[in-house]
Amino acid sequence: MKVLKKIGIVLLIALVVAQFFGPEKNDGNLDTVNAFIAETNPPAEVTQILKTTCFDCHSAKTNYPWYNNITPVNYWLDEHVRDGKKHLDFSKWSEYSLKRKEHKMDELYEEVEKKEMPLNSYTWTHADANLTQAQIDAVVAWAKKVQADYKQQMTAK
């Protein structure tokens, strides 16, 4: 029993010390998505959906919940943000080629249409990110239109 108690105390101390360390926050500027918004011209409803469901993990600025201050949760969230930005980063939209933009819009509407985005782990704690079918339809219609515009631009070249 003494061994388990010592192990428990060591683990508790390690957990307390770990609270003083954490990953670097994704605290850039949300204005970096302005180029994406200007170029793709989403309707106001879709812009709001993007803000509440996409930009936290797919841009240079994350609005962190209170529990991000708890280690190891902050590392878990950091990994989600890094992975999200690896797949699609709205803040770097102007750096993408026309072909990549067209492909990203295709992926965007497919993921939303199949209800694979936003992730369940995100919607559990962000109730406003649970999309209704009407919201899904609005995002899909907009993304398909933007994708078609990119395809047309590619064939015109």
Short mmCIF file of C-alpha atoms in Angstrom, two decimals:
data_model
loop_
_atom_site.label_atom_id
_atom_site.label_comp_id
_atom_site.label_asym_id
_atom_site.label_seq_id
_atom_site.Cartn_x
_atom_site.Cartn_y
_atom_site.Cartn_z
CA MET A 1 0.00 0.00 0.00
CA LYS A 2 2.89 2.38 0.74
CA VAL A 3 4.21 1.92 -2.81
CA LEU A 4 0.83 2.88 -4.33
CA LYS A 5 0.63 5.93 -2.08
CA LYS A 6 4.14 7.04 -3.14
CA ILE A 7 3.28 6.52 -6.80
CA GLY A 8 0.09 8.54 -6.34
CA ILE A 9 1.98 11.40 -4.68
CA VAL A 10 4.61 11.44 -7.45
CA LEU A 11 1.89 11.48 -10.12
CA LEU A 12 0.05 14.29 -8.34
CA ILE A 13 3.23 16.37 -8.09
CA ALA A 14 3.98 15.70 -11.78
CA LEU A 15 0.46 16.81 -12.72
CA VAL A 16 0.76 20.01 -10.67
CA VAL A 17 4.18 20.84 -12.17
CA ALA A 18 2.86 20.12 -15.69
CA GLN A 19 0.29 22.91 -15.24
CA PHE A 20 3.12 25.45 -15.58
CA PHE A 21 3.97 24.22 -19.06
CA GLY A 22 1.92 24.02 -22.22
CA PRO A 23 2.02 24.29 -25.98
CA GLU A 24 2.29 27.61 -27.76
CA LYS A 25 -1.13 29.08 -28.37
CA ASN A 26 -2.56 29.75 -31.82
CA ASP A 27 -2.99 33.45 -31.01
CA GLY A 28 -2.55 35.02 -34.40
CA ASN A 29 -4.85 37.57 -35.92
CA LEU A 30 -8.28 36.56 -37.20
CA ASP A 31 -7.98 39.33 -39.81
CA THR A 32 -5.83 36.85 -41.74
CA VAL A 33 -9.03 35.17 -42.96
CA ASN A 34 -10.17 38.38 -44.67
CA ALA A 35 -8.51 37.40 -47.95
CA PHE A 36 -10.44 34.12 -47.92
CA ILE A 37 -13.72 35.90 -47.11
CA ALA A 38 -13.15 38.54 -49.79
CA GLU A 39 -12.22 36.01 -52.46
CA THR A 40 -14.94 33.44 -51.79
CA ASN A 41 -17.65 35.96 -50.84
CA PRO A 42 -19.78 33.77 -48.56
CA PRO A 43 -23.26 35.00 -47.65
CA ALA A 44 -23.56 36.50 -44.15
CA GLU A 45 -25.09 33.28 -42.78
CA VAL A 46 -22.21 31.17 -44.12
CA THR A 47 -19.63 33.67 -42.84
CA GLN A 48 -21.12 33.32 -39.36
CA ILE A 49 -21.09 29.51 -39.65
CA LEU A 50 -17.43 29.59 -40.68
CA LYS A 51 -16.62 31.80 -37.68
CA THR A 52 -18.39 29.57 -35.18
CA THR A 53 -17.47 26.16 -36.60
CA CYS A 54 -14.29 26.39 -38.68
CA PHE A 55 -11.91 29.21 -37.87
CA ASP A 56 -10.89 27.99 -34.39
CA CYS A 57 -9.05 25.02 -35.87
CA HIS A 58 -8.50 26.20 -39.45
CA SER A 59 -7.02 29.69 -39.07
CA ALA A 60 -4.27 31.62 -37.32
CA LYS A 61 -6.54 32.52 -34.37
CA THR A 62 -8.16 30.13 -31.93
CA ASN A 63 -10.63 31.23 -29.26
CA TYR A 64 -9.62 28.89 -26.48
CA PRO A 65 -12.11 27.57 -23.92
CA TRP A 66 -11.32 27.85 -20.21
CA TYR A 67 -10.26 24.21 -20.00
CA ASN A 68 -7.36 24.88 -22.36
CA ASN A 69 -5.50 26.00 -19.22
CA ILE A 70 -5.45 22.42 -17.93
CA THR A 71 -2.60 20.12 -18.88
CA PRO A 72 -2.89 17.64 -20.65
CA VAL A 73 -6.09 18.97 -22.25
CA ASN A 74 -4.17 21.90 -23.75
CA TYR A 75 -1.88 19.49 -25.60
CA TRP A 76 -4.88 17.58 -26.95
CA LEU A 77 -6.46 20.82 -28.21
CA ASP A 78 -3.16 21.97 -29.66
CA GLU A 79 -2.91 18.75 -31.67
CA HIS A 80 -6.46 19.30 -33.02
CA VAL A 81 -5.60 22.84 -34.13
CA ARG A 82 -2.29 21.79 -35.72
CA ASP A 83 -3.99 18.92 -37.55
CA GLY A 84 -6.83 21.18 -38.69
CA LYS A 85 -4.44 23.81 -40.05
CA LYS A 86 -2.39 21.11 -41.77
CA HIS A 87 -5.46 20.09 -43.79
CA LEU A 88 -6.92 23.55 -44.37
CA ASP A 89 -5.72 26.95 -43.18
CA PHE A 90 -8.03 29.80 -44.14
CA SER A 91 -5.35 32.25 -42.99
CA LYS A 92 -3.06 31.04 -45.78
CA TRP A 93 -5.73 30.98 -48.50
CA SER A 94 -3.96 33.58 -50.62
CA GLU A 95 -0.87 31.34 -50.69
CA TYR A 96 -2.80 28.41 -52.19
CA SER A 97 -2.71 27.74 -55.92
CA LEU A 98 -5.93 27.90 -57.89
CA LYS A 99 -5.95 24.10 -58.19
CA ARG A 100 -5.46 23.69 -54.44
CA LYS A 101 -8.23 26.19 -53.67
CA GLU A 102 -10.59 24.25 -55.95
CA HIS A 103 -9.65 21.00 -54.22
CA LYS A 104 -10.03 22.49 -50.72
CA MET A 105 -13.51 23.75 -51.53
CA ASP A 106 -14.39 20.26 -52.77
CA GLU A 107 -13.14 18.77 -49.49
CA LEU A 108 -14.90 21.45 -47.45
CA TYR A 109 -18.36 20.77 -48.82
CA GLU A 110 -17.87 16.99 -48.76
CA GLU A 111 -16.79 17.01 -45.10
CA VAL A 112 -19.68 19.27 -44.08
CA GLU A 113 -22.20 17.36 -46.22
CA LYS A 114 -21.15 14.03 -44.69
CA LYS A 115 -21.30 15.65 -41.22
CA GLU A 116 -17.66 14.82 -40.60
CA MET A 117 -16.96 18.49 -39.95
CA PRO A 118 -17.10 20.06 -37.50
CA LEU A 119 -15.72 17.23 -35.40
CA ASN A 120 -17.93 15.73 -32.73
CA SER A 121 -15.25 16.50 -30.15
CA TYR A 122 -15.66 20.19 -31.08
CA THR A 123 -19.45 20.26 -31.07
CA TRP A 124 -19.62 18.61 -27.64
CA THR A 125 -18.27 21.79 -26.11
CA HIS A 126 -19.43 24.31 -28.73
CA ALA A 127 -23.18 23.89 -28.99
CA ASP A 128 -23.42 26.69 -31.57
CA ALA A 129 -21.24 24.58 -33.89
CA ASN A 130 -23.92 21.88 -34.20
CA LEU A 131 -25.14 22.60 -37.69
CA THR A 132 -28.75 22.27 -38.71
CA GLN A 133 -29.55 20.72 -42.07
CA ALA A 134 -30.39 24.19 -43.41
CA GLN A 135 -26.96 25.46 -42.34
CA ILE A 136 -25.27 22.44 -43.90
CA ASP A 137 -27.19 23.05 -47.13
CA ALA A 138 -26.16 26.73 -47.14
CA VAL A 139 -22.47 25.93 -46.66
CA VAL A 140 -22.56 23.16 -49.28
CA ALA A 141 -24.33 25.34 -51.86
CA TRP A 142 -21.86 28.19 -51.33
CA ALA A 143 -18.79 25.89 -51.41
CA LYS A 144 -19.99 24.15 -54.59
CA LYS A 145 -20.48 27.52 -56.27
CA VAL A 146 -17.00 28.68 -55.25
CA GLN A 147 -15.49 25.39 -56.38
CA ALA A 148 -17.25 25.71 -59.76
CA ASP A 149 -15.87 29.25 -60.10
CA TYR A 150 -12.35 27.95 -59.45
CA LYS A 151 -12.83 25.15 -62.01
CA GLN A 152 -13.98 27.68 -64.57
CA GLN A 153 -10.93 29.86 -63.89
CA MET A 154 -8.66 26.83 -64.29
CA THR A 155 -10.15 25.89 -67.67
CA ALA A 156 -9.94 29.51 -68.85
CA LYS A 157 -6.16 29.49 -68.38
#
